[in-house]
Tab-separated table of C-alpha atoms in Angstrom:
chain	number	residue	atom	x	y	z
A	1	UNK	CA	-21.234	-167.670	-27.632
A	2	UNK	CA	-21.152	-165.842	-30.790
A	3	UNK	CA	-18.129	-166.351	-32.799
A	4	UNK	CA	-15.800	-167.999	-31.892
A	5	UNK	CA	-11.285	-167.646	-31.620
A	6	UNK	CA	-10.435	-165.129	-33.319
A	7	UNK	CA	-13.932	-163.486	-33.666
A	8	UNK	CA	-13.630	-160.154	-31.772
A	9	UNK	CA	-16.412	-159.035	-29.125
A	10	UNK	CA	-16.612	-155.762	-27.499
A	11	UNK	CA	-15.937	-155.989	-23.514
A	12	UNK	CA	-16.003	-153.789	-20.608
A	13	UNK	CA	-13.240	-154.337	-18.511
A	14	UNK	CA	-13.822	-155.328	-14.214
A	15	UNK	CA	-11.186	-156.142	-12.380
A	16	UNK	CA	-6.911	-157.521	-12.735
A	17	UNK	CA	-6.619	-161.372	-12.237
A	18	UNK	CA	-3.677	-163.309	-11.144
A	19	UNK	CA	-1.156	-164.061	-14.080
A	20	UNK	CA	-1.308	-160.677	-16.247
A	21	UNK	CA	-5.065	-160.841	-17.365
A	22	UNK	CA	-8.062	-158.887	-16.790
A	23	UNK	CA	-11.868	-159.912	-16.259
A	24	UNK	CA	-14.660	-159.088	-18.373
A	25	UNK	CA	-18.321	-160.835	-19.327
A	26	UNK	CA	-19.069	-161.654	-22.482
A	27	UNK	CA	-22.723	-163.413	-22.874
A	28	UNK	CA	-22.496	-164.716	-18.943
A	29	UNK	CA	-19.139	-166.635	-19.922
A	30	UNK	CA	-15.798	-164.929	-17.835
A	31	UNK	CA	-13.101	-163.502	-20.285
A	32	UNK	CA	-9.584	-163.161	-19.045
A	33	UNK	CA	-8.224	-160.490	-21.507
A	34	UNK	CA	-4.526	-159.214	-21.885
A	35	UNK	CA	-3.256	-156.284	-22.774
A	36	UNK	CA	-6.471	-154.261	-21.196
A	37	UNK	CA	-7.032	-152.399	-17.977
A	38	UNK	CA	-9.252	-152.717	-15.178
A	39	UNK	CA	-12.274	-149.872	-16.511
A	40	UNK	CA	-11.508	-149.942	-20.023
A	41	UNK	CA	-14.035	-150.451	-22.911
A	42	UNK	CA	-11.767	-153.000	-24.993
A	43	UNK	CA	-11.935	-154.326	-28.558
A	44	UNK	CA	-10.929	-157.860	-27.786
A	45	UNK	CA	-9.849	-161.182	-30.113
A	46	UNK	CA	-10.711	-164.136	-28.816
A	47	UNK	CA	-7.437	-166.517	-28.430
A	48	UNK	CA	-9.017	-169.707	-26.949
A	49	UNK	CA	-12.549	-171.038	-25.991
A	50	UNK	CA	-13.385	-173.626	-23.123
A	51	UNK	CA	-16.333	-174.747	-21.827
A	52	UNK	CA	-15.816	-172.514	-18.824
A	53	UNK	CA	-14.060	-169.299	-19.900
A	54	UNK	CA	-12.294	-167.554	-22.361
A	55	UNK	CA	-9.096	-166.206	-23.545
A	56	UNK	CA	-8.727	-162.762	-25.391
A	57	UNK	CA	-6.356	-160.143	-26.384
A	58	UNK	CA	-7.469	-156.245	-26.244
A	59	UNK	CA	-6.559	-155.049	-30.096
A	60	UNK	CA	-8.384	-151.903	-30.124
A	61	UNK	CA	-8.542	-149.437	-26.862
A	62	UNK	CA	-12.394	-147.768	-27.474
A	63	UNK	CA	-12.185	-146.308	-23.812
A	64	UNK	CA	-9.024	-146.390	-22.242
A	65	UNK	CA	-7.660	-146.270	-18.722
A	66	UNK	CA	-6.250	-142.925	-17.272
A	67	UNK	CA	-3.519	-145.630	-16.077
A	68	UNK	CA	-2.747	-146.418	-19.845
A	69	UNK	CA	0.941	-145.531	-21.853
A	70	UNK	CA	2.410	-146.087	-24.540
A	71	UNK	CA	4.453	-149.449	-24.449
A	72	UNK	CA	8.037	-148.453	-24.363
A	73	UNK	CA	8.744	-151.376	-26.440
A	74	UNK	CA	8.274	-152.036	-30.195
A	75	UNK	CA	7.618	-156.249	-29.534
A	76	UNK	CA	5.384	-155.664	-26.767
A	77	UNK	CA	1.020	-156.403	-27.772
A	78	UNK	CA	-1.117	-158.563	-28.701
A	79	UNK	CA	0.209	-161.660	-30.733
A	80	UNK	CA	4.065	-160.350	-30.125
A	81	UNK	CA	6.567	-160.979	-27.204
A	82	UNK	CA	5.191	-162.639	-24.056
A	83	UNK	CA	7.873	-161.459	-21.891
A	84	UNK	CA	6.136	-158.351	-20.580
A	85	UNK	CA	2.707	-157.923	-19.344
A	86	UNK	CA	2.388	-154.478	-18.084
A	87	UNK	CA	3.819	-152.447	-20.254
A	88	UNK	CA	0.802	-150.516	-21.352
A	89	UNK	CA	0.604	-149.314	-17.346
A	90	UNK	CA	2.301	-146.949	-15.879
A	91	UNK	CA	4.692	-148.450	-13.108
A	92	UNK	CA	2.599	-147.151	-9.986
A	93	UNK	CA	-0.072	-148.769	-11.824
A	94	UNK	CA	1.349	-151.936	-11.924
A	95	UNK	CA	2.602	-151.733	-9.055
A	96	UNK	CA	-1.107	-151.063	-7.299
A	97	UNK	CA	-2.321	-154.112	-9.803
A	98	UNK	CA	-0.083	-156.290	-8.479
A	99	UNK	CA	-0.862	-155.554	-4.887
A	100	UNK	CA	-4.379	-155.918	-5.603
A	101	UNK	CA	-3.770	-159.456	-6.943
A	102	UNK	CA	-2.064	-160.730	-3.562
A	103	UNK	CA	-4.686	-159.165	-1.600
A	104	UNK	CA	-7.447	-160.906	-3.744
A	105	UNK	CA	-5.333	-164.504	-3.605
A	106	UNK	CA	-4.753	-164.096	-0.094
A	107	UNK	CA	-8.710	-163.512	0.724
A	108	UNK	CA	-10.047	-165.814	-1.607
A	109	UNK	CA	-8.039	-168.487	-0.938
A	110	UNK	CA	-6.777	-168.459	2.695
A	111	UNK	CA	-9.455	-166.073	4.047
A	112	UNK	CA	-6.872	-163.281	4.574
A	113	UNK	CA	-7.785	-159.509	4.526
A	114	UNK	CA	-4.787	-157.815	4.190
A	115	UNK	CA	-4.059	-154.360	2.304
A	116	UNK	CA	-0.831	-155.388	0.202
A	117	UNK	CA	1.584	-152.539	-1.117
A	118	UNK	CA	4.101	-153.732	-3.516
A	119	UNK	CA	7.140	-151.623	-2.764
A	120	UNK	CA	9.768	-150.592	-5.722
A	121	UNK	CA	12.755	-152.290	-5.611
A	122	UNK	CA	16.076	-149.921	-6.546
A	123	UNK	CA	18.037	-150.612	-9.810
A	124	UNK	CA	15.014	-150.531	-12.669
A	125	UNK	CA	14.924	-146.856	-14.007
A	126	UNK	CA	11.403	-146.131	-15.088
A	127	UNK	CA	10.892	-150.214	-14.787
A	128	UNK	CA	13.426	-150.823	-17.372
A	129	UNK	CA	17.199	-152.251	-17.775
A	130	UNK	CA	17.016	-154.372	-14.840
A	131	UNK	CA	16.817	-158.440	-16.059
A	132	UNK	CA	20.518	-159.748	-15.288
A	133	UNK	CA	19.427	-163.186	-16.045
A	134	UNK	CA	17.804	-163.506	-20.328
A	135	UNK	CA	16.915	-166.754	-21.781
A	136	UNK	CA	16.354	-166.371	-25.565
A	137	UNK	CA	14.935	-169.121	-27.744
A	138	UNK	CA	16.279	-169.916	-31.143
A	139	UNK	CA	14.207	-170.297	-34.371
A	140	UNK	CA	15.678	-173.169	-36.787
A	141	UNK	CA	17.658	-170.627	-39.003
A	142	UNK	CA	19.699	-169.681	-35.538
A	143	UNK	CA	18.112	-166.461	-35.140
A	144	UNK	CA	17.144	-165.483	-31.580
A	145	UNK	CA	14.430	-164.481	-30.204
A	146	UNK	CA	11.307	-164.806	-26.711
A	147	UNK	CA	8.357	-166.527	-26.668
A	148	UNK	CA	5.441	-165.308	-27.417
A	149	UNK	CA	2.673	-165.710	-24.770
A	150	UNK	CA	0.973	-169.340	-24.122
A	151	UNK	CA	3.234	-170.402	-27.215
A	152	UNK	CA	6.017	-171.684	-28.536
A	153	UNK	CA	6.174	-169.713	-30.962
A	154	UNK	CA	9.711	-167.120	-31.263
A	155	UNK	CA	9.058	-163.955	-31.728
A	156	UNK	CA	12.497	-162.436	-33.291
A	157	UNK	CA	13.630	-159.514	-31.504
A	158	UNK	CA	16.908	-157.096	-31.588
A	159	UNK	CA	16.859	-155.733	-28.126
A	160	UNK	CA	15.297	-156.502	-25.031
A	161	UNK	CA	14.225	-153.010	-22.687
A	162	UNK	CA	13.918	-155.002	-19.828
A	163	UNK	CA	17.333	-156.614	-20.089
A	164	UNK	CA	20.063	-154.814	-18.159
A	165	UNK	CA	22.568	-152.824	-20.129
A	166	UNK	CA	24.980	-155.162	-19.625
A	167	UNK	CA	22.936	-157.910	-20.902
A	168	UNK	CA	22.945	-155.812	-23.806
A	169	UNK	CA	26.347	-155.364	-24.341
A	170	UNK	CA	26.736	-159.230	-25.021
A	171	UNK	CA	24.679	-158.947	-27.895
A	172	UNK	CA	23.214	-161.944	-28.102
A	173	UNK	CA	20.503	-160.360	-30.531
A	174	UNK	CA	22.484	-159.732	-33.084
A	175	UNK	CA	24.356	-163.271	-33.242
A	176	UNK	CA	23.823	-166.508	-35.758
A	177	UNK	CA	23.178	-168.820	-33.235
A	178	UNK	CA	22.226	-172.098	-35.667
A	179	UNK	CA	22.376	-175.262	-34.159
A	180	UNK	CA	21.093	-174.111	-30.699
A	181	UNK	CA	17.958	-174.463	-29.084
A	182	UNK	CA	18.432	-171.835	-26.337
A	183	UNK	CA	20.878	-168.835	-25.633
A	184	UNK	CA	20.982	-167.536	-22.058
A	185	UNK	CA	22.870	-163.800	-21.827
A	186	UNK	CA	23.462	-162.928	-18.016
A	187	UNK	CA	25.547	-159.963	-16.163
A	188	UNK	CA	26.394	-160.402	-12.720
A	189	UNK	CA	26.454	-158.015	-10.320
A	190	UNK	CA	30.301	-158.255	-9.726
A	191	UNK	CA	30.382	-157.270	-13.290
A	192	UNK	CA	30.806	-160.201	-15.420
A	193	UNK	CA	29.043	-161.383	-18.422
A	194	UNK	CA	28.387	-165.040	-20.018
A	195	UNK	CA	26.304	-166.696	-22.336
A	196	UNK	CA	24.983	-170.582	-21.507
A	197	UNK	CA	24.702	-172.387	-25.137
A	198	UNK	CA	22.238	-175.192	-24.688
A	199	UNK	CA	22.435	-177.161	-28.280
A	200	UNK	CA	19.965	-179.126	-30.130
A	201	UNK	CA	20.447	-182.548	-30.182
A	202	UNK	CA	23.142	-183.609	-31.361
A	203	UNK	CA	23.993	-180.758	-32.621
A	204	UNK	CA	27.529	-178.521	-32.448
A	205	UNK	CA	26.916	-174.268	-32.051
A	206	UNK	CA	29.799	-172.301	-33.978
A	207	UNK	CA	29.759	-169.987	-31.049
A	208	UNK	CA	29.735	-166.030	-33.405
A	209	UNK	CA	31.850	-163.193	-32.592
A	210	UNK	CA	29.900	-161.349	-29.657
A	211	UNK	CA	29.954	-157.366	-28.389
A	212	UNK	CA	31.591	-157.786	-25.232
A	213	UNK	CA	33.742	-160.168	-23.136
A	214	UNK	CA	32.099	-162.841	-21.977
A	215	UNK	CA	32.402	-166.372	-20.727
A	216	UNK	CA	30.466	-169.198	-22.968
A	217	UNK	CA	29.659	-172.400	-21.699
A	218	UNK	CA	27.408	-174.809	-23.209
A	219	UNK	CA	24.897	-176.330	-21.246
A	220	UNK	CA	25.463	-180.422	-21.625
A	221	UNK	CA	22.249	-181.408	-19.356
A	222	UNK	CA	21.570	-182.949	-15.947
A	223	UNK	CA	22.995	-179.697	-14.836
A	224	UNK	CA	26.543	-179.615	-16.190
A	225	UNK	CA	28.115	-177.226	-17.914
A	226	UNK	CA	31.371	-176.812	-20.106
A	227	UNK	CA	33.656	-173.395	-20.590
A	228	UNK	CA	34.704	-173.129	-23.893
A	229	UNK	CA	35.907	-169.474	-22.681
A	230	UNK	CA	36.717	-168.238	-19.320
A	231	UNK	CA	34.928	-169.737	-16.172
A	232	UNK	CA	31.495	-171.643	-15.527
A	233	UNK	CA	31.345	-170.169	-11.940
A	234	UNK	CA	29.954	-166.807	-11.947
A	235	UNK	CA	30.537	-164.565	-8.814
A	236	UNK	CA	27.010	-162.598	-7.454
A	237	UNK	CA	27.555	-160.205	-4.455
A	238	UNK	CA	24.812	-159.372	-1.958
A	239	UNK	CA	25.102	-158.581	2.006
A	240	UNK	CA	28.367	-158.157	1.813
A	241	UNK	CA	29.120	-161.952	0.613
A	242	UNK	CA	30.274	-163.335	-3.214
A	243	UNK	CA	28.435	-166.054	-3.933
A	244	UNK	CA	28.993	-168.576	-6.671
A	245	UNK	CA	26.757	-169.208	-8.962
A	246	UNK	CA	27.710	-171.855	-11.522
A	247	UNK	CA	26.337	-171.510	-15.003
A	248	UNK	CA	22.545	-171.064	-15.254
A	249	UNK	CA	21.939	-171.591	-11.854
A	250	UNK	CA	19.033	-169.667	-9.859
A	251	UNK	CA	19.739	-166.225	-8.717
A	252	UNK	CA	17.170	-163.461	-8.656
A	253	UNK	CA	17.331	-161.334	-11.887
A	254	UNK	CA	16.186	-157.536	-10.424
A	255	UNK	CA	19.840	-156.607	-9.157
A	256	UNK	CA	18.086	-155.074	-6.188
A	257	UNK	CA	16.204	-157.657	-5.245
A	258	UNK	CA	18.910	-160.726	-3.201
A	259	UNK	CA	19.401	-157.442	-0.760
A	260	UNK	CA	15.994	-156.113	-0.626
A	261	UNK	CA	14.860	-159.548	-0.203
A	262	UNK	CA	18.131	-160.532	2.861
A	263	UNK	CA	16.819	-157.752	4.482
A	264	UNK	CA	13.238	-158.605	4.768
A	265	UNK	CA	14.064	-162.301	5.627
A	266	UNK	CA	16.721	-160.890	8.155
A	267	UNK	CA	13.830	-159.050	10.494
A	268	UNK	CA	11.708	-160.993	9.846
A	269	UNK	CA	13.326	-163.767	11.365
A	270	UNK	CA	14.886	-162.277	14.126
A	271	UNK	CA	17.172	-164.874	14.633
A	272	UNK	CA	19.124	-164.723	17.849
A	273	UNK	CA	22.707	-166.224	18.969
A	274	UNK	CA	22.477	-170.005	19.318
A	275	UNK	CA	18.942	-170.598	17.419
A	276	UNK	CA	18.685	-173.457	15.335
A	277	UNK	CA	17.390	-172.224	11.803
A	278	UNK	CA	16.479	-174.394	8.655
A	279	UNK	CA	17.216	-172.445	4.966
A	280	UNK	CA	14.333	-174.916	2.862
A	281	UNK	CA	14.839	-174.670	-0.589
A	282	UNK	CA	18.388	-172.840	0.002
A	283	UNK	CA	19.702	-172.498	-3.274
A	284	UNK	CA	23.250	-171.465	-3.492
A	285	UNK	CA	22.777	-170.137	-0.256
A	286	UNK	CA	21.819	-166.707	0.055
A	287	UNK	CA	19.574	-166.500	3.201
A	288	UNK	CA	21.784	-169.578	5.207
A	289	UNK	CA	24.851	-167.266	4.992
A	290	UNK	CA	22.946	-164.502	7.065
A	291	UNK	CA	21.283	-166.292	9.085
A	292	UNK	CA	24.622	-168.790	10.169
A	293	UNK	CA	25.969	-165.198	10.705
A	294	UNK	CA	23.286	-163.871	12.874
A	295	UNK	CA	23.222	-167.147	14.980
A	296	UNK	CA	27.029	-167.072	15.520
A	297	UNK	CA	29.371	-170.213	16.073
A	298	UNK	CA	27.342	-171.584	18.985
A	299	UNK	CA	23.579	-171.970	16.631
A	300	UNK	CA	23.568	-173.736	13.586
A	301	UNK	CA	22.203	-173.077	10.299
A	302	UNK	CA	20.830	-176.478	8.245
A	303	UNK	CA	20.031	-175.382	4.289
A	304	UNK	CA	18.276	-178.198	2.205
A	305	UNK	CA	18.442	-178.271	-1.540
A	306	UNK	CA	17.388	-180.545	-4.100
A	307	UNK	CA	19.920	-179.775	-6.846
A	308	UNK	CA	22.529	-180.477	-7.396
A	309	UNK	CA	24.676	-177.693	-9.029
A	310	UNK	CA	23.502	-175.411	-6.300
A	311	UNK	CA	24.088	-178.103	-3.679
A	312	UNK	CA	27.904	-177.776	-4.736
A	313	UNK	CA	27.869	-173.711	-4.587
A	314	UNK	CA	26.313	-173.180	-1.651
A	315	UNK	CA	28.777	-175.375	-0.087
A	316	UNK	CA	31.438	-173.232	-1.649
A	317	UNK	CA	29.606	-170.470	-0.473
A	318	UNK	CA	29.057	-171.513	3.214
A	319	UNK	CA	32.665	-172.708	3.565
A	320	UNK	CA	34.080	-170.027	6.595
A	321	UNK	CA	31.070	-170.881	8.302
A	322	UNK	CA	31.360	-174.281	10.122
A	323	UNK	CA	27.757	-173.875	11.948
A	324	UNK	CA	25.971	-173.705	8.502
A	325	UNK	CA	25.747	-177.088	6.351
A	326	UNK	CA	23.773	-177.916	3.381
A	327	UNK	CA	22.334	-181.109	2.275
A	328	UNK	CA	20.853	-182.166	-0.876
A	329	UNK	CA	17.195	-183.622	-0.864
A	330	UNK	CA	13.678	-183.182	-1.142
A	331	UNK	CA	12.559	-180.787	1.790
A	332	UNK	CA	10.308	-183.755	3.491
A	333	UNK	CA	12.902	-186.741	2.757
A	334	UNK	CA	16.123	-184.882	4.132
A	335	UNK	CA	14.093	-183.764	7.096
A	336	UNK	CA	12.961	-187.170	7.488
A	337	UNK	CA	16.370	-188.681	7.266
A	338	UNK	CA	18.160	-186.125	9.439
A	339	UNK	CA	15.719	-187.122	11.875
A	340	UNK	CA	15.118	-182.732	12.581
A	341	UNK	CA	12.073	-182.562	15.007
A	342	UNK	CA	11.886	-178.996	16.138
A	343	UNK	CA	13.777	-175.506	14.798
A	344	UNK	CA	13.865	-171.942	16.335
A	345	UNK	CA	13.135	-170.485	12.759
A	346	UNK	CA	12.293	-171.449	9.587
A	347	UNK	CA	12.964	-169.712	6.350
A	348	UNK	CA	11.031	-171.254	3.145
A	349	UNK	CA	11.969	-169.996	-0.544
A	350	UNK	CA	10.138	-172.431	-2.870
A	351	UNK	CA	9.446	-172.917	-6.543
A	352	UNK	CA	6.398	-171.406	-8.033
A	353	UNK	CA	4.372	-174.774	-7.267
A	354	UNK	CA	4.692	-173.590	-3.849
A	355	UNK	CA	5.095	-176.115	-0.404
A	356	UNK	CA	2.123	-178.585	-0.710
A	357	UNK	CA	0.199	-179.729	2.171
A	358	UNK	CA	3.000	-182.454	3.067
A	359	UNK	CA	5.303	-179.931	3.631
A	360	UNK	CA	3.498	-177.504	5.274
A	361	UNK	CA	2.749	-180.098	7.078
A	362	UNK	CA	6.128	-181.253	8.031
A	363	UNK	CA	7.489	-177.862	8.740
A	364	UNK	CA	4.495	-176.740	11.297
A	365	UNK	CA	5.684	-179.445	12.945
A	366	UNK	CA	8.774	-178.329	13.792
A	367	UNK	CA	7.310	-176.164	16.494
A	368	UNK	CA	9.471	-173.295	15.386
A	369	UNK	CA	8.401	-169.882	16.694
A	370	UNK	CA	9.127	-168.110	13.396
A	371	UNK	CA	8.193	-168.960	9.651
A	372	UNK	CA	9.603	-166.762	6.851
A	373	UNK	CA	8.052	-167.931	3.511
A	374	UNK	CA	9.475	-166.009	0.522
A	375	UNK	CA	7.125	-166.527	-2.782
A	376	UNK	CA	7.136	-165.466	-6.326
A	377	UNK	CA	3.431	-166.807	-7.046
A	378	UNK	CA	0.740	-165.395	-5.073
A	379	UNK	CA	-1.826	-168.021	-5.633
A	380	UNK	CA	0.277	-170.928	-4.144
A	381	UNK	CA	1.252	-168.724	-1.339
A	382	UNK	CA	-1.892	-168.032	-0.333
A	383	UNK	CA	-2.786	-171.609	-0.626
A	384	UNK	CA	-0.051	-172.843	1.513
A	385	UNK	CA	-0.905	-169.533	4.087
A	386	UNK	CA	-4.111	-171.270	4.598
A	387	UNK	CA	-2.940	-175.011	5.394
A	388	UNK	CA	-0.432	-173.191	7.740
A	389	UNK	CA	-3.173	-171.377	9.574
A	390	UNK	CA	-4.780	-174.533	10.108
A	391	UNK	CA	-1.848	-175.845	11.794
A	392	UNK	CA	-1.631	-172.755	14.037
A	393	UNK	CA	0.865	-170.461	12.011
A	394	UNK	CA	-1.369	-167.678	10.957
A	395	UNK	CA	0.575	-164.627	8.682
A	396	UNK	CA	0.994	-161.514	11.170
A	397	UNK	CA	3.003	-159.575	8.369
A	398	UNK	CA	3.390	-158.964	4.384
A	399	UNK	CA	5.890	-157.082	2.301
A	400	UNK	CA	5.780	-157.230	-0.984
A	401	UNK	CA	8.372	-156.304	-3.610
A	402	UNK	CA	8.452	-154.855	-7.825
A	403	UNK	CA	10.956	-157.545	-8.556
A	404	UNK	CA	9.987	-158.066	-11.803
A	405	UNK	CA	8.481	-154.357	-13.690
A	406	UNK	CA	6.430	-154.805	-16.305
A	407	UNK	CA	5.700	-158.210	-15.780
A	408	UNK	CA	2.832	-159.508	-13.346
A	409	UNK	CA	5.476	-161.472	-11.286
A	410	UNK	CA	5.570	-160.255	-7.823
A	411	UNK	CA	8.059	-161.093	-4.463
A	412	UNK	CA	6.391	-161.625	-1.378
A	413	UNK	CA	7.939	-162.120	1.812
A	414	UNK	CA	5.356	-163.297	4.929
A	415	UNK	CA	5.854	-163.548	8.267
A	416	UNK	CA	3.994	-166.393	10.218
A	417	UNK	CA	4.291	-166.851	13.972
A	418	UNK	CA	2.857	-169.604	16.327
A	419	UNK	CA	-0.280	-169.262	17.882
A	420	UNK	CA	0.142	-169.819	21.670
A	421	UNK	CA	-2.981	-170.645	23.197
């Protein structure tokens, strides 16, 4: 190749990849390139070189996409904030993009053809204001910032446009946060507001005068937390249920999204009176509380959760419903050691890593008649869709959700039923 990072090459743009890139050629080598869209003639800066591929970032637009705007925000572009990858789209853009991504993941790797529509998800006005959850780093003279893409690197910033308004309010920005390594800001949907302190070592955070009430806990590892003021358990609401949700722990960050996602699950997993249903990777809960609900006092509802924190909510959580229970464990282990052979349904939410073949495995052999996998990564979904299929589970239905605008993070939610032959 000519050049090499940092050199910049002219490129014609093909097609969107998986992860907030594009393709383009450049002297037979593939180039994933940000910040471009698919049909554009790009100016483009090389950012790393392998033997295989490279990385670039579109500086100049020569030709640009009738799909192209103006990125609402001032830190969003090449070298700045890697929070955002879509920005320069506009949202039914992205939201076509996306579904193009799942439908190429899902043929490529698990022989699927399947048109995918990513549906918008209520609560993000023009794909803004809607991130309840905000991690910021810290640089060493306390001021906070994100990450800038494939870096550690902090790029300083004094408001976030995809950070709810509430999220906002806390001002975190605009703090002197020395002696911390990481500031999360969050807003719940019952409408309170904290911010989780996690400190550097052995360090102590003067915690500054903030905008708006707010709890602040500091994070003191393995999953504890300390109040210094107000609470550490947070209250969520969603289906008509509060959850607690202690400190950092998971809950999705689109305020739309834990109903828009129940709902899916919900049909389908058409759970009847008296089924036996499995929650795997339950988290504080949300989908075992509907379906314990939907199978009524004489089914039973088993949710399995590796940590710990969220282990102790969703018990909380689940407490006025003695046919759910929750148990703390890898997926594989804790089905192992509960000695669970068959299920009526089976609702999966995993990490982005996905299920693996063991526990695909594990949970095709349940025999259950239903399989509801929720995903946030499209490529390990599609991966674990095809081990499934080979175990008799093919996917009968997709829906796919905008959880996260102007990022390339998508929510799927796939229905697999049981071949009978």
């Amino acid at each position: 190749m000519s050049g090499g990072t940092g050199v910049p090459i002219e490129l014609n743009v093909e097609r969107v990849a998986n992860g907030g890139w594009c393709v383009a050629r450049h002297e037979g080598r593939v180039v994933f390139v940000r910040h471009a869209l698919p049909g554009e003639r790009v100016l483009a800066e090389v950012t790393e070189e392998t033997t295989r591929f490279l990385r670039a970032d579109a500086v100049e637009i020569l030709q640009a996409s009738p799909d192209r705007v103006t990125p609402p925000c001032p830190f969003a572009g090449p070298g700045r904030c890697g929070g955002c990858d879509w920005q320069h789209a506009t949202l039914e853009a992205q939201r076509r993009l996306k579904g193009e991504v799942v439908a190429e993941q899902l043929q490529r790797l698990a022989g699927i053809d399947m048109k995918v529509d990513v549906e918008e998800v209520p609560g993000a006005v023009r794909g803004l204001g809607w991130r309840t959850r905000v991690q910021f780093a810290v640089t060493p003279d306390g001021v906070p910032g994100l990450r800038r893409h494939r870096s550690h690197e902090i790029e300083p910033v004094d408001a976030c446009l995809i950070a709810h308004k509430e999220v906002e309010r806390v001002g975190v920005e605009r703090a002197d946060w020395r002696g911390a390594a990481a500031v999360e800001a969050i807003a719940t949907s019952t409408g309170e507001r904290a911010v989780v302190v996690t400190p550097k070592t052995h360090r102590t955070v003067a915690v500054p005068e903030l905008g708006a009430d707010a709890y602040v806990l500091v994070d003191e590892g393995r999953g504890q937390a300390r109040a210094v003021r107000g609470r550490t358990a947070l209250t969520e609401r969603a289906g008509g249920r509060d959850f607690r949700v202690t400190g950092s722990g998971f809950w999705q960050v689109h305020p739309g999204v834990p109903g828009v996602l129940l709902e899916a699950v919900l049909e389908y997993a058409a759970v009847r009176p008296g089924d036996w249903a499995l929650d795997l990777y339950c988290g504080v809960g949300l989908f075992a509380a509907a379906l314990a609900e939907a199978t009524g006092p004489e089914g039973a509802v088993l949710g399995i959760e590796s940590d710990a924190r969220a282990v102790q909510d969703a018990r909380h959580n689940l407490r006025d419903l003695p046919q759910a229970r929750v148990e703390r464990g890898r997926v594989e282990d804790t089905l192992d050691r509960l000695g669970v052979e068959r299920a009526d349904v089976v609702v999966v939410d995993p990490p982005r890593t996905g299920l693996g073949r063991d526990v695909v495995s594990r949970v095709a052999g349940l025999d259950a008649g239903r399989i509801v996998y929720v995903s946030c990564d499209p490529a390990t979904l599609a991966r674990d869709l095809s081990w499934f299929a080979d175990h008799g589970y093919p996917a009968v239905d997709l829906r796919a959700f905008d959880a996260f605008p102007m990022t390339h993070h998508v929510e799927t939610v796939v229905l697999l039923v049981k071949d009978v032959v």
